[in-house]
Each structure stands twice: as structure tokens, then as C-alpha cells.
């Protein structure tokens, strides 16, 4: 009898180990109301780490995109204009665009074509940040409040969406 119990316990333990070992890695999707996760490994054009905690106290507009994403090519210039507008007003807002291209050449060409200077660009070639945020589509924008909480998530981009982003940012600045 003891042998049967030991065998059953051993078989259950092996089953648990096998399913845990073979299971795909968990994806931590960041949603509205969550604390914004750090960008783990995202670096800017000068190879400096981009950390959201450095923007604490500011409203952050964080977007994920790539060179192969047609709507991203329209969104980034619109966000650049919006970032310049907020900067001109002296608003406490930061725009961060995380490029997920694996090939840095494609990413650089895409960023250059977008004409970004007010939007801080980060590169995520290993996919750490995009895996953590797990956006449903490209581009996806996260509007993060001054205390580091995600207040809005906007999937995709259509012309005019930047007006909605502007209104949401302005509402957070007015609190």
C-alpha cells in the first residue's frame, strides 16, 4: 500500500514539474489602473536606460510601435506635434516611444522619417518591455499619471486620435 501511495505521489510530482517546465512563460499585461511597469532594458539613441521612475511627477505618454506598422508611422509625427505643444506650454508631460524592431537599422530609419525630437525614443530589441506590457496591437499608447498609474490605454491609431490623447493628458494635468 505504501508503495502505491509513493508511486502516486511521485507521478503527481513529475506531472507538476513537466507542466510547469513545458508551460509557456507568463505574460504580464499592463492595463488601466495598474502601476506602470518599468521598461526593462529599453535604451535611448545614446544607449542610456529609459526608466519610467525618472518621470515620476509627470504625465507620461508611452507608445509602442515598429517600422513595419503603418499606423505607427502616422501616430509618431502627430505625437511629436503634441509633445512640442505641451513643451511650449511648460506642461509637466513626457512622450516616450518604444520601438520594438529587432533590426536597429530599420528602427533608426523609421525614427528619422518620423522627425522626432520632442518625443524620447527607446529601443526594445529583446522585447522585454513589449512582453511586459503585452499590447494587443501596434501602436498602443499608455497614458500614465504623475504617480505612475496607467490611467488610459489606447490601442491602434487613426488620424485625430491625438486629440483624445491631448484631452486625457490635459485632464490629468488639471487634477
Backbone as a printed PyTorch tensor [residue, N CA C, xyz], in Angstrom:
tensor([[[  0.8250,  -1.1910,   0.0000],
         [  0.0000,   0.0000,   0.0000],
         [  0.8730,   1.2600,   0.0000]],

        [[  1.9180,   1.2550,   0.8560],
         [  2.8160,   2.4050,   0.9230],
         [  3.4900,   2.6200,  -0.4310]],

        [[  3.7960,   1.5160,  -1.1230],
         [  4.4270,   1.6140,  -2.4340],
         [  3.4870,   2.3060,  -3.4340]],

        [[  2.2260,   1.9920,  -3.3970],
         [  1.2380,   2.5840,  -4.2950],
         [  1.1170,   4.0840,  -4.0170]],

        [[  1.0850,   4.4810,  -2.7530],
         [  0.9860,   5.8940,  -2.3800],
         [  2.2310,   6.6410,  -2.8410]],

        [[  3.4240,   6.0690,  -2.5910],
         [  4.6650,   6.7220,  -3.0310],
         [  4.6840,   6.8690,  -4.5510]],

        [[  4.2520,   5.8510,  -5.2620],
         [  4.2240,   5.8990,  -6.7200],
         [  3.2590,   6.9780,  -7.1950]],

        [[  2.1080,   7.0820,  -6.5690],
         [  1.1180,   8.0910,  -6.9510],
         [  1.6450,   9.4930,  -6.6680]],

        [[  2.2720,   9.6760,  -5.5280],
         [  2.8380,  10.9880,  -5.1800],
         [  3.9540,  11.3410,  -6.1560]],

        [[  4.8180,  10.3680,  -6.4710],
         [  5.9060,  10.5840,  -7.4110],
         [  5.3600,  10.9610,  -8.7900]],

        [[  4.3420,  10.2630,  -9.2500],
         [  3.7400,  10.5320, -10.5580],
         [  3.1120,  11.9290, -10.5810]],

        [[  2.4490,  12.3120,  -9.5060],
         [  1.8440,  13.6480,  -9.4340],
         [  2.9230,  14.7270,  -9.4620]],

        [[  4.0120,  14.4920,  -8.7310],
         [  5.1150,  15.4610,  -8.6980],
         [  5.7420,  15.6010, -10.0820]],

        [[  5.9500,  14.4640, -10.7700],
         [  6.5030,  14.5190, -12.1230],
         [  5.5690,  15.2700, -13.0660]],

        [[  4.2880,  15.0320, -12.9310],
         [  3.3060,  15.7330, -13.7670],
         [  3.3490,  17.2340, -13.5380]],

        [[  3.4370,  17.6460, -12.2860],
         [  3.5100,  19.0630, -11.9520],
         [  4.7820,  19.6920, -12.5100]],

        [[  5.8930,  19.0050, -12.3560],
         [  7.1630,  19.5130, -12.8770],
         [  7.0980,  19.6220, -14.3990]],

        [[  6.5710,  18.6130, -15.0600],
         [  6.5070,  18.6100, -16.5240],
         [  5.6240,  19.7440, -17.0350]],

        [[  4.4590,  19.9580, -16.4160],
         [  3.5830,  21.0170, -16.9050],
         [  4.1600,  22.3890, -16.6100]],

        [[  4.8450,  22.5470, -15.4990],
         [  5.4720,  23.8250, -15.1780],
         [  6.6290,  24.0940, -16.1150]],

        [[  7.4380,  23.0910, -16.3610],
         [  8.6010,  23.2440, -17.2060],
         [  8.2050,  23.5030, -18.6560]],

        [[  7.1590,  22.8570, -19.1110],
         [  6.7560,  22.9520, -20.5030],
         [  5.7990,  24.1110, -20.7610]],

        [[  5.2850,  24.7310, -19.7250],
         [  4.3250,  25.8140, -19.8980],
         [  5.0090,  27.0370, -20.5030]],

        [[  4.2980,  27.7680, -21.3580],
         [  4.8850,  28.9820, -21.9140],
         [  5.0580,  30.0180, -20.8140]],

        [[  6.0080,  30.9390, -20.9840],
         [  6.2100,  31.9530, -19.9590],
         [  4.9690,  32.8200, -19.7990]],

        [[  4.7080,  33.2410, -18.5860],
         [  3.5630,  34.0950, -18.3140],
         [  3.8310,  35.4830, -18.8800]],

        [[  2.8040,  36.0830, -19.4400],
         [  2.9070,  37.4350, -19.9520],
         [  2.1340,  38.3360, -19.0020]],

        [[  2.7710,  39.3830, -18.5470],
         [  2.1450,  40.3040, -17.6070],
         [  1.5930,  41.4830, -18.3840]],

        [[  0.3410,  41.4630, -18.6610],
         [ -0.2960,  42.5380, -19.4110],
         [ -0.5450,  43.7280, -18.4900]],

        [[ -0.0890,  44.8990, -18.9030],
         [ -0.3120,  46.1200, -18.1370],
         [ -1.6120,  46.7470, -18.6340]],

        [[ -2.5010,  47.0520, -17.6930],
         [ -3.8200,  47.5730, -18.0280],
         [ -4.1160,  48.8580, -17.2680]],

        [[ -5.2120,  49.4830, -17.6300],
         [ -5.6750,  50.6850, -16.9400],
         [ -5.8250,  50.3730, -15.4530]],

        [[ -5.3030,  51.2620, -14.6060],
         [ -5.3790,  51.0940, -13.1660],
         [ -4.1670,  50.4200, -12.5600]],

        [[ -3.3200,  49.8130, -13.3950],
         [ -2.0990,  49.1550, -12.9110],
         [ -0.9930,  50.1850, -12.7130]],

        [[ -0.0520,  49.8420, -11.8460],
         [  1.1750,  50.6390, -11.7600],
         [  1.9560,  50.3530, -13.0430]],

        [[  2.4460,  51.4040, -13.6710],
         [  3.2060,  51.2500, -14.9120],
         [  4.4790,  50.4660, -14.6170]],

        [[  4.6880,  49.4150, -15.3590],
         [  5.8850,  48.5790, -15.1820],
         [  7.0910,  49.2880, -15.7760]],

        [[  8.2430,  49.0510, -15.1780],
         [  9.4800,  49.5940, -15.7340],
         [  9.7140,  49.0130, -17.1210]],

        [[ 10.5470,  49.6810, -17.8810],
         [ 10.7480,  49.3190, -19.2780],
         [ 11.8830,  48.3350, -19.5040]],

        [[ 12.4220,  47.7540, -18.4630],
         [ 13.4340,  46.7090, -18.5120],
         [ 14.2450,  46.5760, -19.7770]],

        [[ 15.3550,  47.2450, -19.8690],
         [ 16.2610,  47.0700, -20.9960],
         [ 16.0720,  48.0550, -22.1360]],

        [[ 15.0600,  48.9020, -22.0810],
         [ 14.8610,  49.8810, -23.1430],
         [ 15.9220,  50.9700, -23.0180]],

        [[ 16.5630,  51.2660, -24.1440],
         [ 17.6330,  52.2750, -24.1620],
         [ 17.3440,  53.2970, -25.2450]],

        [[ 17.8030,  54.5190, -25.0130],
         [ 17.5800,  55.5800, -25.9900],
         [ 18.6770,  55.5670, -27.0610]],

        [[ 18.6580,  56.5650, -27.9210],
         [ 19.6050,  56.6430, -29.0450],
         [ 21.0580,  56.7180, -28.5900]],

        [[ 21.2840,  57.2340, -27.3810],
         [ 22.6400,  57.3500, -26.8470],
         [ 22.9810,  56.1920, -25.9100]],

        [[ 22.1740,  55.1340, -25.9740],
         [ 22.3610,  53.9100, -25.1920],
         [ 22.1570,  54.1120, -23.6800]],

        [[ 21.4040,  55.1430, -23.3020],
         [ 21.0620,  55.3560, -21.8910],
         [ 19.7450,  54.6520, -21.5940]],

        [[ 19.6630,  54.0570, -20.3920],
         [ 18.4230,  53.3990, -19.9850],
         [ 17.2950,  54.4160, -19.8770]],

        [[ 16.1380,  54.0150, -20.3250],
         [ 14.9330,  54.8220, -20.1140],
         [ 14.1710,  54.1660, -18.9790]],

        [[ 13.9820,  54.9090, -17.9130],
         [ 13.2640,  54.3970, -16.7370],
         [ 12.0670,  55.2960, -16.4610]],

        [[ 10.9140,  54.6910, -16.3180],
         [  9.7100,  55.4700, -16.0350],
         [  9.8020,  56.1740, -14.6890]],

        [[ 10.4940,  55.5890, -13.7410],
         [ 10.6010,  56.2310, -12.4260],
         [ 11.2830,  57.5940, -12.5190]],

        [[ 12.0660,  57.8140, -13.5630],
         [ 12.6920,  59.1180, -13.7670],
         [ 11.6660,  60.1880, -14.1500]],

        [[ 10.4790,  59.7660, -14.5410],
         [  9.4150,  60.6870, -14.9420],
         [  8.3370,  60.8470, -13.8630]],

        [[  8.5730,  60.2880, -12.6890],
         [  7.5940,  60.3990, -11.6060],
         [  7.2610,  61.8670, -11.3850]],

        [[  5.9930,  62.1710, -11.2440],
         [  5.5430,  63.5520, -11.0880],
         [  5.0910,  64.1640, -12.4050]],

        [[  5.3620,  63.4670, -13.5050],
         [  4.9330,  63.9280, -14.8290],
         [  3.8570,  62.9900, -15.3700]],

        [[  3.0900,  63.4980, -16.2920],
         [  2.2100,  62.6380, -17.0790],
         [  3.0850,  62.0840, -18.2000]],

        [[  3.0220,  60.7740, -18.4020],
         [  3.8320,  60.1370, -19.4420],
         [  2.9110,  59.5300, -20.4950]],

        [[  3.1910,  59.8540, -21.7450],
         [  2.5080,  59.2310, -22.8760],
         [  3.5160,  58.2410, -23.4430]],

        [[  3.2420,  56.9580, -23.2280],
         [  4.1340,  55.8720, -23.6350],
         [  3.4880,  55.1120, -24.7720]],

        [[  4.1890,  55.0080, -25.8900],
         [  3.6290,  54.2700, -27.0200],
         [  4.6170,  53.2130, -27.5060]],

        [[  4.0720,  52.0940, -27.9470],
         [  4.8620,  51.0050, -28.5220],
         [  4.5540,  50.9260, -30.0050]],

        [[  5.6070,  50.7840, -30.8250],
         [  5.4070,  50.6790, -32.2540],
         [  6.6240,  50.0890, -32.9430]],

        [[  6.5430,  50.0040, -34.2780],
         [  7.6220,  49.4060, -35.0690],
         [  7.5820,  49.9460, -36.4930]],

        [[  8.6800,  49.7540, -37.2120],
         [  8.7950,  50.2700, -38.5760],
         [  7.7870,  49.6160, -39.5290]],

        [[  7.4220,  48.3840, -39.2840],
         [  6.5020,  47.6710, -40.1600],
         [  5.0370,  48.0420, -39.9130]],

        [[  4.7880,  48.8570, -38.9060],
         [  3.4320,  49.2410, -38.5040],
         [  3.0330,  50.5420, -39.2050]],

        [[  2.1340,  50.4580, -40.1720],
         [  1.7080,  51.6450, -40.9290],
         [  1.0790,  52.7150, -40.0300]],

        [[  0.1540,  52.3650, -39.1220],
         [ -0.4210,  53.4040, -38.2570],
         [  0.6270,  54.0750, -37.3550]],

        [[  1.6800,  53.3420, -36.9860],
         [  2.7490,  53.9280, -36.1500],
         [  3.4250,  55.0820, -36.8800]],

        [[  3.5880,  54.9430, -38.1920],
         [  4.2110,  55.9890, -38.9930],
         [  3.3770,  57.2560, -39.0590]],

        [[  2.0910,  57.1530, -38.7910],
         [  1.2060,  58.3160, -38.7360],
         [  1.1000,  58.8500, -37.3110]],

        [[  1.1320,  57.9450, -36.3510],
         [  0.9830,  58.3350, -34.9540],
         [  2.1670,  59.1670, -34.4590]],

        [[  3.3870,  58.7290, -34.7410],
         [  4.5680,  59.3950, -34.1910],
         [  4.6870,  60.8690, -34.5800]],

        [[  4.4940,  61.2440, -35.8470],
         [  4.5270,  62.6780, -36.1630],
         [  3.4170,  63.4670, -35.4380]],

        [[  2.2590,  62.8610, -35.2630],
         [  1.1720,  63.5300, -34.5330],
         [  1.5530,  63.7190, -33.0650]],

        [[  2.1850,  62.7020, -32.4720],
         [  2.6400,  62.8180, -31.0830],
         [  3.7850,  63.8140, -30.9540]],

        [[  4.6200,  63.9090, -31.9680],
         [  5.6980,  64.8990, -31.9510],
         [  5.1080,  66.3090, -31.8620]],

        [[  4.1030,  66.5850, -32.6760],
         [  3.4440,  67.9000, -32.6300],
         [  2.8240,  68.1400, -31.2520]],

        [[  2.1830,  67.1220, -30.7280],
         [  1.5440,  67.2350, -29.4160],
         [  2.5830,  67.4410, -28.3160]],

        [[  3.6870,  66.7340, -28.3930],
         [  4.7560,  66.8790, -27.3980],
         [  5.3210,  68.2960, -27.4390]],

        [[  5.5090,  68.8360, -28.6250],
         [  6.0110,  70.2070, -28.7670],
         [  5.0180,  71.2190, -28.2010]],

        [[  3.7430,  70.9510, -28.4300],
         [  2.6850,  71.8300, -27.9260],
         [  2.7110,  71.8810, -26.3940]],

        [[  2.7930,  70.7070, -25.7610],
         [  2.8460,  70.6620, -24.2980],
         [  4.1370,  71.2930, -23.7770]],

        [[  5.2360,  71.0620, -24.4720],
         [  6.5200,  71.6270, -24.0540],
         [  6.4810,  73.1540, -24.1120]],

        [[  5.8850,  73.6860, -25.1580],
         [  5.7640,  75.1330, -25.3250],
         [  4.9580,  75.7500, -24.1780]],

        [[  3.9500,  75.0250, -23.6950],
         [  3.1330,  75.4930, -22.5710],
         [  3.8510,  75.3250, -21.2270]],

        [[  4.9620,  74.5870, -21.2260],
         [  5.6660,  74.3090, -19.9780],
         [  4.9870,  73.2340, -19.1480]],

        [[  4.1840,  72.3980, -19.8120],
         [  3.4460,  71.3340, -19.1210],
         [  4.3830,  70.2210, -18.6760]],

        [[  4.0220,  69.5900, -17.6010],
         [  4.8140,  68.5220, -16.9960],
         [  4.4470,  67.1800, -17.6510]],

        [[  4.8140,  67.0430, -18.9170],
         [  4.4490,  65.8750, -19.7240],
         [  5.6770,  65.3490, -20.4500]],

        [[  5.7970,  64.0320, -20.5340],
         [  6.8720,  63.4000, -21.2960],
         [  6.2610,  62.4120, -22.2830]],

        [[  6.7760,  62.4090, -23.4840],
         [  6.3600,  61.4600, -24.5130],
         [  7.5150,  60.4970, -24.7460]],

        [[  7.2260,  59.2090, -24.6590],
         [  8.2360,  58.1670, -24.8660],
         [  7.6870,  57.1750, -25.8870]],

        [[  8.4510,  56.9440, -26.9380],
         [  8.0790,  55.9710, -27.9680],
         [  9.0670,  54.8180, -27.9130]],

        [[  8.5560,  53.6230, -27.6860],
         [  9.4000,  52.4310, -27.6300],
         [  9.2630,  51.6760, -28.9470]],

        [[ 10.3840,  51.5590, -29.6500],
         [ 10.4240,  50.8410, -30.9130],
         [ 10.8040,  49.3890, -30.6310]],

        [[ 10.0370,  48.4630, -31.1860],
         [ 10.2760,  47.0410, -30.9030],
         [ 10.9720,  46.2980, -32.0480]],

        [[ 11.4050,  47.0150, -33.0630],
         [ 12.1240,  46.3680, -34.1640],
         [ 13.3470,  45.6270, -33.6530]],

        [[ 13.5970,  44.4640, -34.1850],
         [ 14.8030,  43.7020, -33.8420],
         [ 16.0250,  44.2860, -34.5530]],

        [[ 15.8160,  44.8030, -35.7600],
         [ 16.8940,  45.3630, -36.5780],
         [ 16.9920,  46.8680, -36.3230]],

        [[ 18.0760,  47.2980, -35.7050],
         [ 18.2620,  48.7070, -35.3360],
         [ 18.2790,  49.6080, -36.5660]],

        [[ 18.7740,  49.1140, -37.6950],
         [ 18.7970,  49.9170, -38.9250],
         [ 17.3740,  50.2990, -39.3320]],

        [[ 16.4560,  49.3290, -39.3170],
         [ 15.0550,  49.6080, -39.6510],
         [ 14.4500,  50.6010, -38.6670]],

        [[ 14.7550,  50.4070, -37.3900],
         [ 14.2290,  51.2980, -36.3520],
         [ 14.7440,  52.7260, -36.5530]],

        [[ 16.0430,  52.8740, -36.7860],
         [ 16.6270,  54.2040, -36.9670],
         [ 16.0460,  54.9190, -38.1850]],

        [[ 15.8970,  54.1930, -39.2820],
         [ 15.3250,  54.7880, -40.4940],
         [ 13.8850,  55.2420, -40.2440]],

        [[ 13.1410,  54.4210, -39.5460],
         [ 11.7460,  54.7320, -39.2140],
         [ 11.6600,  55.9670, -38.3210]],

        [[ 12.5040,  56.0240, -37.3020],
         [ 12.5080,  57.1540, -36.3710],
         [ 12.9230,  58.4320, -37.0980]],

        [[ 13.9300,  58.3430, -37.9330],
         [ 14.3920,  59.5110, -38.6860],
         [ 13.2780,  60.0400, -39.5900]],

        [[ 12.5690,  59.1380, -40.2510],
         [ 11.4640,  59.5310, -41.1320],
         [ 10.3250,  60.1770, -40.3470]],

        [[ 10.1940,  59.8390, -39.0820],
         [  9.1300,  60.3970, -38.2400],
         [  9.4710,  61.7970, -37.7390]],

        [[ 10.7400,  62.2010, -37.8390],
         [ 11.1520,  63.5460, -37.4530],
         [ 10.9970,  63.8480, -35.9730]],

        [[ 11.3600,  62.9010, -35.1290],
         [ 11.1620,  63.0730, -33.6900],
         [ 12.3180,  63.8080, -33.0220]],

        [[ 11.9620,  64.7730, -32.1800],
         [ 12.9500,  65.4300, -31.3250],
         [ 12.3600,  65.6740, -29.9340]],

        [[ 11.0670,  65.9680, -29.8520],
         [ 10.4130,  66.1940, -28.5550],
         [  9.9590,  64.8760, -27.9230]],

        [[  9.8150,  63.8530, -28.7340],
         [  9.4470,  62.5230, -28.2370],
         [ 10.7450,  61.7670, -27.9820]],

        [[ 10.9000,  61.2370, -26.7830],
         [ 12.1040,  60.4460, -26.4750],
         [ 11.9060,  59.0340, -27.0300]],

        [[ 12.8580,  58.5870, -27.7980],
         [ 12.7700,  57.2780, -28.4500],
         [ 13.5880,  56.2600, -27.6820]],

        [[ 12.9840,  55.1010, -27.4700],
         [ 13.6800,  53.9860, -26.8470],
         [ 13.6050,  52.7700, -27.7440]],

        [[ 14.5970,  51.9160, -27.6170],
         [ 14.6660,  50.6920, -28.4140],
         [ 14.5280,  49.4850, -27.4990]],

        [[ 13.7260,  48.5330, -27.9330],
         [ 13.4580,  47.3160, -27.1590],
         [ 13.7120,  46.0890, -28.0360]],

        [[ 14.9480,  45.9080, -28.5310],
         [ 15.2200,  44.8200, -29.4710],
         [ 15.0440,  43.4270, -28.8820]],

        [[ 15.1720,  43.2860, -27.5740],
         [ 14.9970,  41.9760, -26.9460],
         [ 13.5470,  41.7130, -26.5630]],

        [[ 12.6990,  42.7140, -26.6900],
         [ 11.2780,  42.5360, -26.4360],
         [ 10.8800,  42.4760, -24.9740]],

        [[ 11.7490,  42.8970, -24.0720],
         [ 11.4230,  42.8180, -22.6420],
         [ 10.2310,  43.6880, -22.2710]],

        [[ 10.2520,  44.9480, -22.6990],
         [  9.1750,  45.8700, -22.3330],
         [  7.8690,  45.4910, -23.0220]],

        [[  7.9620,  45.1560, -24.2990],
         [  6.7300,  44.8080, -25.0150],
         [  6.1350,  43.5120, -24.4610]],

        [[  6.9670,  42.6020, -23.9830],
         [  6.4520,  41.3750, -23.3650],
         [  5.7470,  41.6980, -22.0490]],

        [[  6.2950,  42.6250, -21.2920],
         [  5.6780,  43.0070, -20.0190],
         [  4.3520,  43.7220, -20.2360]],

        [[  4.3360,  44.6800, -21.1470],
         [  3.1090,  45.4500, -21.3800],
         [  2.0830,  44.6550, -22.1840]],

        [[  2.5480,  43.7990, -23.0740],
         [  1.6960,  42.9270, -23.8990],
         [  0.5580,  43.6730, -24.5830]],

        [[  0.9010,  44.7110, -25.3710],
         [ -0.1610,  45.4390, -26.0710],
         [ -0.8660,  44.5320, -27.0730]],

        [[ -2.1650,  44.7780, -27.2450],
         [ -2.9660,  43.9560, -28.1530],
         [ -2.6530,  44.2270, -29.6200]],

        [[ -2.1710,  45.4210, -29.9070],
         [ -1.9050,  45.8150, -31.2850],
         [ -0.8040,  46.8690, -31.3090]],

        [[ -0.3080,  47.1600, -32.4980],
         [  0.6590,  48.2360, -32.6780],
         [ -0.0170,  49.3220, -33.4880]],

        [[  0.1090,  50.5510, -33.1120],
         [  0.6830,  51.0150, -31.8600],
         [ -0.3220,  50.8840, -30.7240]],

        [[  0.1750,  50.8960, -29.5250],
         [ -0.6670,  51.0110, -28.3360],
         [ -0.0350,  52.0660, -27.4480]],

        [[ -0.8860,  52.9590, -26.9480],
         [ -0.4460,  54.0770, -26.1170],
         [ -0.9700,  53.9220, -24.7040]],

        [[ -0.0910,  54.1420, -23.7450],
         [ -0.4260,  54.1140, -22.3220],
         [ -0.2340,  55.5280, -21.7840]],

        [[ -1.2730,  56.0820, -21.1920],
         [ -1.1600,  57.3960, -20.5650],
         [ -1.0370,  57.1470, -19.0690]],

        [[  0.0980,  57.5600, -18.5310],
         [  0.4660,  57.2570, -17.1480],
         [  0.4100,  58.5420, -16.3350]],

        [[ -0.3020,  58.4850, -15.2180],
         [ -0.4380,  59.6590, -14.3610],
         [  0.8390,  59.9620, -13.5920]],

        [[  0.8730,  61.1220, -12.9310],
         [  2.0780,  61.5640, -12.2110],
         [  2.5480,  60.6210, -11.0970]],

        [[  1.6560,  59.7730, -10.5920],
         [  2.0450,  58.8300,  -9.5410],
         [  2.4060,  57.4520, -10.0830]],

        [[  2.4990,  57.3420, -11.4020],
         [  2.9400,  56.0900, -12.0180],
         [  1.8410,  55.0830, -12.2820]],

        [[  0.5850,  55.5120, -12.2410],
         [ -0.5420,  54.6090, -12.5020],
         [ -1.0300,  54.8150, -13.9320]],

        [[ -1.2760,  53.7060, -14.6490],
         [ -1.7930,  53.7740, -16.0140],
         [ -3.2470,  54.2480, -15.9290]],

        [[ -3.5250,  55.3850, -16.5300],
         [ -4.8630,  55.9770, -16.4790],
         [ -5.6860,  55.6900, -17.7270]],

        [[ -5.0110,  55.4970, -18.8590],
         [ -5.7240,  55.2120, -20.1140],
         [ -4.8400,  54.3320, -20.9910]],

        [[ -5.4890,  53.4530, -21.7510],
         [ -4.7890,  52.6340, -22.7470],
         [ -5.5490,  52.8090, -24.0530]],

        [[ -4.8010,  53.1380, -25.1070],
         [ -5.4270,  53.3410, -26.4140],
         [ -4.7480,  52.4290, -27.4320]],

        [[ -5.5000,  51.4960, -27.9900],
         [ -4.9620,  50.5530, -28.9760],
         [ -5.1960,  51.0870, -30.3850]],

        [[ -4.1380,  50.9980, -31.2040],
         [ -4.2370,  51.4250, -32.5950],
         [ -4.0630,  52.9250, -32.7450]],

        [[ -4.1870,  53.3830, -33.9840],
         [ -4.1290,  54.8160, -34.2500],
         [ -4.8790,  55.1130, -35.5320]],

        [[ -5.7280,  56.1170, -35.4480],
         [ -6.3940,  56.6940, -36.6080],
         [ -6.2100,  58.1940, -36.5140]],

        [[ -6.1590,  58.8530, -37.6400],
         [ -5.9930,  60.2980, -37.6600],
         [ -7.0190,  60.9540, -36.7340]],

        [[ -6.5430,  61.8310, -35.8700],
         [ -7.4200,  62.5140, -34.9200],
         [ -7.3560,  61.9380, -33.5160]],

        [[ -6.8070,  60.7220, -33.3630],
         [ -6.6960,  60.1160, -32.0330],
         [ -5.8520,  60.9690, -31.0900]],

        [[ -4.9300,  61.7410, -31.6620],
         [ -4.0690,  62.5750, -30.8200],
         [ -4.8790,  63.6200, -30.0510]],

        [[ -6.0460,  64.0290, -30.5750],
         [ -6.9020,  64.9840, -29.8520],
         [ -7.4510,  64.3530, -28.5830]],

        [[ -7.7960,  63.0760, -28.6620],
         [ -8.2680,  62.3470, -27.4800],
         [ -7.1460,  62.1990, -26.4600]],

        [[ -5.9450,  61.8850, -26.9320],
         [ -4.7760,  61.7740, -26.0480],
         [ -4.5210,  63.1210, -25.3790]],

        [[ -4.5800,  64.1910, -26.1530],
         [ -4.3540,  65.5300, -25.6000],
         [ -5.3690,  65.8440, -24.4950]],

        [[ -6.6370,  65.5250, -24.7390],
         [ -7.6830,  65.8020, -23.7420],
         [ -7.4460,  64.9940, -22.4660]],

        [[ -7.0470,  63.7450, -22.6110],
         [ -6.8100,  62.9020, -21.4330],
         [ -5.5890,  63.3790, -20.6480]],

        [[ -4.5510,  63.7830, -21.3530],
         [ -3.3590,  64.3110, -20.6830],
         [ -3.7250,  65.6030, -19.9510]],

        [[ -4.4600,  66.4720, -20.6350],
         [ -4.8540,  67.7480, -20.0330],
         [ -5.6950,  67.5220, -18.7800]],

        [[ -6.5750,  66.5490, -18.8110],
         [ -7.3910,  66.2350, -17.6300],
         [ -6.5120,  65.7800, -16.4520]],

        [[ -5.4810,  64.9900, -16.7340],
         [ -4.5700,  64.5530, -15.6820],
         [ -3.7390,  65.7120, -15.1340]],

        [[ -3.3950,  66.6520, -15.9900],
         [ -2.6300,  67.8250, -15.5540],
         [ -3.4770,  68.7590, -14.6820]],

        [[ -4.7890,  68.7310, -14.9150],
         [ -5.7010,  69.6200, -14.1880],
         [ -6.0720,  69.1070, -12.8000]],

        [[ -5.7360,  67.8850, -12.4910],
         [ -6.1070,  67.2910, -11.1800],
         [ -5.3470,  67.9220, -10.0670]]])
